Structures are given as structure tokens and as C-alpha cells.
Amino acid sequence: MESRALNEVAAPGGSAAALLRRLNALSPIAEAEGEMLRSLAEAHIRHAAPREDVVSEGEKPEGVRMILSGWACRYRLLVDGRRQILGFMLPGDVCDHNATFSPRMDHSILALTAVSYARIPTRAYEDLISSCPSVARALMCETLSNASTQQEWIVNLGQRVAFERLAHLFCEIFVRLSVVGMTRGATCPFPVTQTDLGDATGLSSVHVNRTLRDLRKVNLVELTGKSLTIPNLEELQAVALFNPAYLHLARPIHRRV
């Protein structure tokens, strides 16, 4: 895989701050219970290099993984090597909350950048949710949000045209990063390649490139380096037919300027 690189798109690797922001945006967590979650997560930190599998399809889950910093994605491979990205995993996301009920992973999780994550042992995780009801509720809401997001991605692939698909994905990523305080004004990190975008939206790299050019032409997005700027989020949301309700956010997004 590619060599390990400094992660420039996330909070410090040893911090569970993004995790707590993400879960609190879904359902408020009691302060003492949040500290228990923070301590548990920060006691089980692991790292993955860019383009390295965090966990592979067919492996035993061996605990619950929570992204603390960096970007990852869920994906499936066909036998001929074609890849479908099932979702992008951002700082604060719980990768496999339900994997504790399965003997094998039914998909892989790939680090797109350098990633720091907590891998909490199953027993410790079960003890946490049994003793911390507000954490348990937030994690249930996180599972609901993930399921709703998966449904929205199916709609994206089945009904939206290429222009709308990419616009919708940009809106989703921006809102999700806003939740964990990783936007500055109209700009957020975006360390995703055009190949990744194609595998997430069912488009060829050529089609992605052409559609990005069209979005830039009408000043809806700007992609420079590893950053995404959305000059007018409301306008992009209208073009994408984007309604953030499927993210199930209980609190307003956190904006940084």
C-alpha cells in the first residue's frame, strides 16, 4: 500500500473529540458518560496508513471501530476487481456497531488517508452501553443515521443524474463535517480522488471529470488540492434535491469560521 503520510484533514489522532461531537449531535450524552466513552476510545487507539484496509471482508470484527481522525470508506469488491464504495467514514463515525452480532465482516473498510481509530473490545463495548444509557441511545441513533444514509445512497444511484449525484454527495460530506467542527466558512477538507468518487456514485472517471467541470462552470463547487469549497450551500442543496433530514441530526451543525 501507499506509504504512511501526515494526516492533514482531521483532529489530533489521539483525541475522541470528533466522536463525542458526532454522537452528541444525534442524541445528547451525559457528561460523565461521555468521559467514560472518551477514556475507553482513547485507551484502544490504532492506526492505518493511507489505502490500507482497517478491516477486510471475511475477517472477524474483533470489536467495534470508531474513527477518531482521517477518512475511510466502506466498500465491496466483485470477483473481477470492480469496487463499489458503500459510504465514506469521517471523523466521529462508528464503523461497525452491529458487527458484534456477526462472525465475519460482510464488507471491507479502507483508510483513504492516514487514520486513527479506536477498536473497542466487544466485552468492553457491551459493558459501556449497558452502564451508560445516554451513550447507548446515541449509538442507536447513529445506527439509524447510517441506515438512512445507506437508503439515500440507493436513491442517489437509482434516480439522480450524474450532476445531482455529485452535488448531493458534496452536500452530505459538508454537513457531516460541519457536525464535527471540520468546516471553515464554505470550505472543508476533501481528500477523495476522482476514482473514489466514481466508485461511490457509479460513474466512470471520465464522467466524474466532466461532471466536476460542469459544477465548477456554474460556480457550485471548487475543488483545489484536498479542499472542497461550496460558494452557496443552499443553491447546491437545491440542485442536488438534498434534504439533510435523513442524517437525523438532533442539534444544529457546528460551524467554524
mmCIF file of C-alpha atoms in Angstrom:
data_model
loop_
_atom_site.group_PDB
_atom_site.id
_atom_site.type_symbol
_atom_site.label_atom_id
_atom_site.label_comp_id
_atom_site.label_asym_id
_atom_site.label_seq_id
_atom_site.Cartn_x
_atom_site.Cartn_y
_atom_site.Cartn_z
ATOM 1 C CA MET A 1 0.000 0.000 0.000
ATOM 2 C CA GLU A 2 0.970 3.671 -0.217
ATOM 3 C CA SER A 3 3.416 4.988 2.396
ATOM 4 C CA ARG A 4 2.089 6.484 5.609
ATOM 5 C CA ALA A 5 1.577 10.255 5.352
ATOM 6 C CA LEU A 6 0.820 13.018 7.803
ATOM 7 C CA ASN A 7 -2.941 13.345 8.196
ATOM 8 C CA GLU A 8 -3.834 16.951 7.398
ATOM 9 C CA VAL A 9 -7.606 16.510 7.278
ATOM 10 C CA ALA A 10 -8.615 15.621 10.822
ATOM 11 C CA ALA A 11 -8.370 16.361 14.513
ATOM 12 C CA PRO A 12 -5.364 15.076 16.516
ATOM 13 C CA GLY A 13 -5.104 11.296 16.226
ATOM 14 C CA GLY A 14 -5.270 10.648 19.965
ATOM 15 C CA SER A 15 -8.479 12.583 20.583
ATOM 16 C CA ALA A 16 -12.063 11.336 20.740
ATOM 17 C CA ALA A 17 -13.419 14.903 20.369
ATOM 18 C CA ALA A 18 -14.953 14.276 16.937
ATOM 19 C CA LEU A 19 -16.616 11.083 18.166
ATOM 20 C CA LEU A 20 -18.299 12.903 21.043
ATOM 21 C CA ARG A 21 -19.389 15.782 18.791
ATOM 22 C CA ARG A 22 -20.881 13.372 16.277
ATOM 23 C CA LEU A 23 -22.816 11.362 18.875
ATOM 24 C CA ASN A 24 -23.981 14.455 20.773
ATOM 25 C CA ALA A 25 -25.354 15.871 17.522
ATOM 26 C CA LEU A 26 -27.541 12.759 17.255
ATOM 27 C CA SER A 27 -28.591 12.475 20.898
ATOM 28 C CA PRO A 28 -27.250 14.321 23.979
ATOM 29 C CA ILE A 29 -24.774 12.349 26.089
ATOM 30 C CA ALA A 30 -24.440 12.863 29.837
ATOM 31 C CA GLU A 31 -21.101 14.462 30.704
ATOM 32 C CA ALA A 32 -19.872 11.646 32.945
ATOM 33 C CA GLU A 33 -20.880 9.012 30.396
ATOM 34 C CA GLY A 34 -19.160 10.966 27.646
ATOM 35 C CA GLU A 35 -15.952 10.912 29.667
ATOM 36 C CA MET A 36 -16.260 7.147 30.051
ATOM 37 C CA LEU A 37 -16.610 6.791 26.278
ATOM 38 C CA ARG A 38 -13.688 9.157 25.699
ATOM 39 C CA SER A 39 -11.415 7.227 28.072
ATOM 40 C CA LEU A 40 -12.379 3.885 26.566
ATOM 41 C CA ALA A 41 -11.849 5.054 22.988
ATOM 42 C CA GLU A 42 -8.531 6.745 23.707
ATOM 43 C CA ALA A 43 -7.273 3.628 25.513
ATOM 44 C CA HIS A 44 -7.727 1.487 22.384
ATOM 45 C CA ILE A 45 -6.283 3.619 19.578
ATOM 46 C CA ARG A 46 -4.914 2.015 16.434
ATOM 47 C CA HIS A 47 -3.621 3.468 13.173
ATOM 48 C CA ALA A 48 -3.916 2.687 9.475
ATOM 49 C CA ALA A 49 -1.841 4.056 6.610
ATOM 50 C CA PRO A 50 -3.442 5.599 3.515
ATOM 51 C CA ARG A 51 -5.002 2.929 1.226
ATOM 52 C CA GLU A 52 -4.619 0.241 3.918
ATOM 53 C CA ASP A 53 -7.596 -1.876 4.965
ATOM 54 C CA VAL A 54 -8.702 -1.157 8.511
ATOM 55 C CA VAL A 55 -10.600 -4.455 8.367
ATOM 56 C CA SER A 56 -11.274 -6.730 5.407
ATOM 57 C CA GLU A 57 -14.343 -8.600 4.242
ATOM 58 C CA GLY A 58 -14.460 -12.083 5.772
ATOM 59 C CA GLU A 59 -12.419 -11.168 8.863
ATOM 60 C CA LYS A 60 -13.724 -11.449 12.403
ATOM 61 C CA PRO A 61 -14.780 -7.974 13.623
ATOM 62 C CA GLU A 62 -12.959 -8.363 16.985
ATOM 63 C CA GLY A 63 -14.565 -5.301 18.500
ATOM 64 C CA VAL A 64 -16.165 -2.042 17.420
ATOM 65 C CA ARG A 65 -14.177 0.521 15.439
ATOM 66 C CA MET A 66 -14.692 4.268 15.770
ATOM 67 C CA ILE A 67 -12.908 6.760 13.510
ATOM 68 C CA LEU A 68 -11.065 9.395 15.551
ATOM 69 C CA SER A 69 -9.225 11.142 12.720
ATOM 70 C CA GLY A 70 -8.776 10.738 8.990
ATOM 71 C CA TRP A 71 -11.086 9.463 6.241
ATOM 72 C CA ALA A 72 -12.059 5.894 5.373
ATOM 73 C CA CYS A 73 -14.712 4.176 3.272
ATOM 74 C CA ARG A 74 -16.806 1.025 3.318
ATOM 75 C CA TYR A 75 -16.504 -0.990 0.111
ATOM 76 C CA ARG A 76 -17.241 -4.293 -1.607
ATOM 77 C CA LEU A 77 -15.233 -5.895 -4.398
ATOM 78 C CA LEU A 78 -16.667 -8.006 -7.196
ATOM 79 C CA VAL A 79 -14.740 -11.117 -8.227
ATOM 80 C CA ASP A 80 -13.434 -9.275 -11.297
ATOM 81 C CA GLY A 81 -11.968 -6.499 -9.152
ATOM 82 C CA ARG A 82 -14.600 -3.818 -9.648
ATOM 83 C CA ARG A 83 -15.218 -1.815 -6.470
ATOM 84 C CA GLN A 84 -18.350 -0.229 -5.049
ATOM 85 C CA ILE A 85 -17.867 2.311 -2.268
ATOM 86 C CA LEU A 86 -20.796 1.963 0.137
ATOM 87 C CA GLY A 87 -20.134 5.047 2.225
ATOM 88 C CA PHE A 88 -17.457 7.457 3.402
ATOM 89 C CA MET A 89 -16.362 7.207 7.043
ATOM 90 C CA LEU A 90 -15.448 10.566 8.580
ATOM 91 C CA PRO A 91 -14.019 11.542 11.989
ATOM 92 C CA GLY A 92 -16.564 10.630 14.666
ATOM 93 C CA ASP A 93 -18.184 7.776 12.734
ATOM 94 C CA VAL A 94 -18.734 4.329 14.222
ATOM 95 C CA CYS A 95 -17.660 1.819 11.584
ATOM 96 C CA ASP A 96 -19.291 -1.429 12.587
ATOM 97 C CA HIS A 97 -21.605 -1.011 15.573
ATOM 98 C CA ASN A 98 -23.606 -4.099 14.534
ATOM 99 C CA ALA A 99 -20.573 -6.206 13.637
ATOM 100 C CA THR A 100 -20.516 -7.612 17.178
ATOM 101 C CA PHE A 101 -23.527 -9.716 16.129
ATOM 102 C CA SER A 102 -21.778 -11.174 13.077
ATOM 103 C CA PRO A 103 -18.947 -13.738 12.992
ATOM 104 C CA ARG A 104 -17.488 -12.214 9.788
ATOM 105 C CA MET A 105 -17.308 -8.803 8.170
ATOM 106 C CA ASP A 106 -19.568 -8.568 5.097
ATOM 107 C CA HIS A 107 -17.627 -5.605 3.684
ATOM 108 C CA SER A 108 -14.185 -4.016 3.973
ATOM 109 C CA ILE A 109 -13.170 -0.654 5.436
ATOM 110 C CA LEU A 110 -10.335 1.170 3.673
ATOM 111 C CA ALA A 111 -8.299 4.097 5.011
ATOM 112 C CA LEU A 112 -8.343 6.848 2.374
ATOM 113 C CA THR A 113 -5.900 8.963 4.404
ATOM 114 C CA ALA A 114 -3.840 8.182 7.468
ATOM 115 C CA VAL A 115 -6.474 7.113 10.002
ATOM 116 C CA SER A 116 -6.536 6.863 13.785
ATOM 117 C CA TYR A 117 -9.354 4.778 15.169
ATOM 118 C CA ALA A 118 -10.463 3.135 18.381
ATOM 119 C CA ARG A 119 -11.006 -0.600 18.308
ATOM 120 C CA ILE A 120 -13.012 -1.264 21.445
ATOM 121 C CA PRO A 121 -13.170 -4.932 22.509
ATOM 122 C CA THR A 122 -16.647 -6.440 22.340
ATOM 123 C CA ARG A 123 -16.946 -7.067 26.091
ATOM 124 C CA ALA A 124 -15.826 -3.535 26.972
ATOM 125 C CA TYR A 125 -18.252 -2.132 24.413
ATOM 126 C CA GLU A 126 -21.146 -4.148 25.814
ATOM 127 C CA ASP A 127 -20.279 -3.022 29.348
ATOM 128 C CA LEU A 128 -20.220 0.597 28.156
ATOM 129 C CA ILE A 129 -23.672 0.556 26.566
ATOM 130 C CA SER A 130 -25.202 -1.363 29.496
ATOM 131 C CA SER A 131 -23.895 1.139 32.050
ATOM 132 C CA CYS A 132 -24.253 4.360 30.019
ATOM 133 C CA PRO A 133 -27.833 4.782 28.761
ATOM 134 C CA SER A 134 -27.237 8.130 27.060
ATOM 135 C CA VAL A 135 -24.281 6.675 25.142
ATOM 136 C CA ALA A 136 -26.374 3.635 24.211
ATOM 137 C CA ARG A 137 -29.142 5.885 22.903
ATOM 138 C CA ALA A 138 -26.703 7.997 20.878
ATOM 139 C CA LEU A 139 -25.200 4.855 19.355
ATOM 140 C CA MET A 140 -28.689 3.608 18.424
ATOM 141 C CA CYS A 141 -29.340 6.972 16.749
ATOM 142 C CA GLU A 142 -26.006 6.615 14.945
ATOM 143 C CA THR A 143 -27.111 3.237 13.622
ATOM 144 C CA LEU A 144 -30.399 4.775 12.442
ATOM 145 C CA SER A 145 -28.498 7.600 10.731
ATOM 146 C CA ASN A 146 -26.232 5.103 8.963
ATOM 147 C CA ALA A 147 -29.197 3.053 7.738
ATOM 148 C CA SER A 148 -30.985 6.164 6.459
ATOM 149 C CA THR A 149 -27.813 7.348 4.755
ATOM 150 C CA GLN A 150 -27.491 3.983 3.015
ATOM 151 C CA GLN A 151 -31.069 4.335 1.740
ATOM 152 C CA GLU A 152 -30.295 7.818 0.449
ATOM 153 C CA TRP A 153 -27.262 6.473 -1.404
ATOM 154 C CA ILE A 154 -29.505 3.907 -3.113
ATOM 155 C CA VAL A 155 -31.797 6.748 -4.213
ATOM 156 C CA ASN A 156 -28.735 8.642 -5.421
ATOM 157 C CA LEU A 157 -27.591 5.726 -7.588
ATOM 158 C CA GLY A 158 -31.047 4.818 -8.848
ATOM 159 C CA GLN A 159 -32.726 8.164 -9.522
ATOM 160 C CA ARG A 160 -30.371 11.137 -9.571
ATOM 161 C CA VAL A 161 -28.417 12.044 -12.700
ATOM 162 C CA ALA A 162 -24.634 12.476 -12.517
ATOM 163 C CA PHE A 163 -24.782 16.233 -11.845
ATOM 164 C CA GLU A 164 -27.203 15.671 -8.944
ATOM 165 C CA ARG A 165 -25.296 12.658 -7.580
ATOM 166 C CA LEU A 166 -22.044 14.523 -7.110
ATOM 167 C CA ALA A 167 -23.800 17.641 -5.834
ATOM 168 C CA HIS A 168 -25.689 15.534 -3.272
ATOM 169 C CA LEU A 169 -22.523 13.794 -2.096
ATOM 170 C CA PHE A 170 -20.763 17.142 -1.641
ATOM 171 C CA CYS A 171 -23.702 18.451 0.408
ATOM 172 C CA GLU A 172 -23.708 15.355 2.609
ATOM 173 C CA ILE A 173 -19.976 15.453 3.269
ATOM 174 C CA PHE A 174 -20.044 19.163 4.061
ATOM 175 C CA VAL A 175 -22.920 18.831 6.536
ATOM 176 C CA ARG A 176 -21.361 15.803 8.226
ATOM 177 C CA LEU A 177 -18.026 17.604 8.604
ATOM 178 C CA SER A 178 -19.830 20.670 9.967
ATOM 179 C CA VAL A 179 -21.204 18.475 12.755
ATOM 180 C CA VAL A 180 -17.702 17.658 13.999
ATOM 181 C CA GLY A 181 -16.311 21.179 13.530
ATOM 182 C CA MET A 182 -14.235 20.482 10.444
ATOM 183 C CA THR A 183 -15.502 23.208 8.120
ATOM 184 C CA ARG A 184 -14.161 26.745 7.821
ATOM 185 C CA GLY A 185 -16.716 29.043 6.312
ATOM 186 C CA ALA A 186 -17.639 27.490 2.960
ATOM 187 C CA THR A 187 -14.617 25.171 2.843
ATOM 188 C CA CYS A 188 -13.939 21.674 4.148
ATOM 189 C CA PRO A 189 -11.258 19.019 3.600
ATOM 190 C CA PHE A 190 -11.893 16.624 0.727
ATOM 191 C CA PRO A 191 -9.043 14.102 0.255
ATOM 192 C CA VAL A 192 -11.009 11.945 -2.194
ATOM 193 C CA THR A 193 -9.785 11.006 -5.674
ATOM 194 C CA GLN A 194 -11.920 11.053 -8.823
ATOM 195 C CA THR A 195 -11.649 7.263 -8.872
ATOM 196 C CA ASP A 196 -13.116 7.163 -5.352
ATOM 197 C CA LEU A 197 -15.915 9.497 -6.446
ATOM 198 C CA GLY A 198 -16.682 7.270 -9.406
ATOM 199 C CA ASP A 199 -16.786 4.134 -7.258
ATOM 200 C CA ALA A 200 -19.140 5.884 -4.820
ATOM 201 C CA THR A 201 -21.527 7.296 -7.429
ATOM 202 C CA GLY A 202 -21.499 4.589 -10.104
ATOM 203 C CA LEU A 203 -19.799 6.833 -12.662
ATOM 204 C CA SER A 204 -16.693 6.359 -14.782
ATOM 205 C CA SER A 205 -13.661 8.548 -14.059
ATOM 206 C CA VAL A 206 -14.268 10.336 -17.371
ATOM 207 C CA HIS A 207 -17.889 11.037 -16.426
ATOM 208 C CA VAL A 208 -16.818 12.266 -12.971
ATOM 209 C CA ASN A 209 -14.266 14.609 -14.508
ATOM 210 C CA ARG A 210 -16.803 16.020 -16.957
ATOM 211 C CA THR A 211 -19.434 16.483 -14.250
ATOM 212 C CA LEU A 212 -16.981 18.218 -11.906
ATOM 213 C CA ARG A 213 -16.126 20.584 -14.747
ATOM 214 C CA ASP A 214 -19.828 21.344 -15.200
ATOM 215 C CA LEU A 215 -20.279 22.009 -11.460
ATOM 216 C CA ARG A 216 -17.293 24.356 -11.460
ATOM 217 C CA LYS A 217 -18.526 26.129 -14.567
ATOM 218 C CA VAL A 218 -21.730 27.244 -12.813
ATOM 219 C CA ASN A 219 -19.802 28.121 -9.612
ATOM 220 C CA LEU A 220 -21.443 25.471 -7.437
ATOM 221 C CA VAL A 221 -18.221 23.869 -6.185
ATOM 222 C CA GLU A 222 -14.494 24.496 -6.153
ATOM 223 C CA LEU A 223 -12.076 21.599 -5.701
ATOM 224 C CA THR A 224 -8.477 22.648 -5.087
ATOM 225 C CA GLY A 225 -5.920 20.209 -3.799
ATOM 226 C CA LYS A 226 -7.586 18.341 -0.945
ATOM 227 C CA SER A 227 -10.213 21.001 -0.194
ATOM 228 C CA LEU A 228 -13.832 21.494 -1.241
ATOM 229 C CA THR A 229 -15.436 24.944 -1.291
ATOM 230 C CA ILE A 230 -19.186 25.396 -1.733
ATOM 231 C CA PRO A 231 -19.837 29.084 -2.520
ATOM 232 C CA ASN A 232 -23.599 28.777 -1.936
ATOM 233 C CA LEU A 233 -24.675 25.712 0.059
ATOM 234 C CA GLU A 234 -28.403 26.428 -0.297
ATOM 235 C CA GLU A 235 -28.093 26.624 -4.070
ATOM 236 C CA LEU A 236 -26.128 23.372 -4.230
ATOM 237 C CA GLN A 237 -28.701 21.670 -1.979
ATOM 238 C CA ALA A 238 -31.488 22.788 -4.304
ATOM 239 C CA VAL A 239 -29.679 21.449 -7.365
ATOM 240 C CA ALA A 240 -28.973 18.133 -5.597
ATOM 241 C CA LEU A 241 -32.509 17.776 -4.215
ATOM 242 C CA PHE A 242 -30.759 17.478 -0.847
ATOM 243 C CA ASN A 243 -32.708 17.293 2.414
ATOM 244 C CA PRO A 244 -30.456 16.686 5.461
ATOM 245 C CA ALA A 245 -33.317 15.119 7.441
ATOM 246 C CA TYR A 246 -32.012 11.628 6.598
ATOM 247 C CA LEU A 247 -28.901 12.347 8.695
ATOM 248 C CA HIS A 248 -31.134 12.521 11.803
ATOM 249 C CA LEU A 249 -29.253 15.376 13.432
ATOM 250 C CA ALA A 250 -30.882 16.450 16.682
ATOM 251 C CA ARG A 251 -28.699 19.530 17.119
ATOM 252 C CA PRO A 252 -27.644 22.383 14.800
ATOM 253 C CA ILE A 253 -24.411 21.861 12.902
ATOM 254 C CA HIS A 254 -21.211 23.247 14.408
ATOM 255 C CA ARG A 255 -19.634 25.847 12.138
ATOM 256 C CA ARG A 256 -16.072 27.125 12.255
ATOM 257 C CA VAL A 257 -15.122 30.400 10.644
#
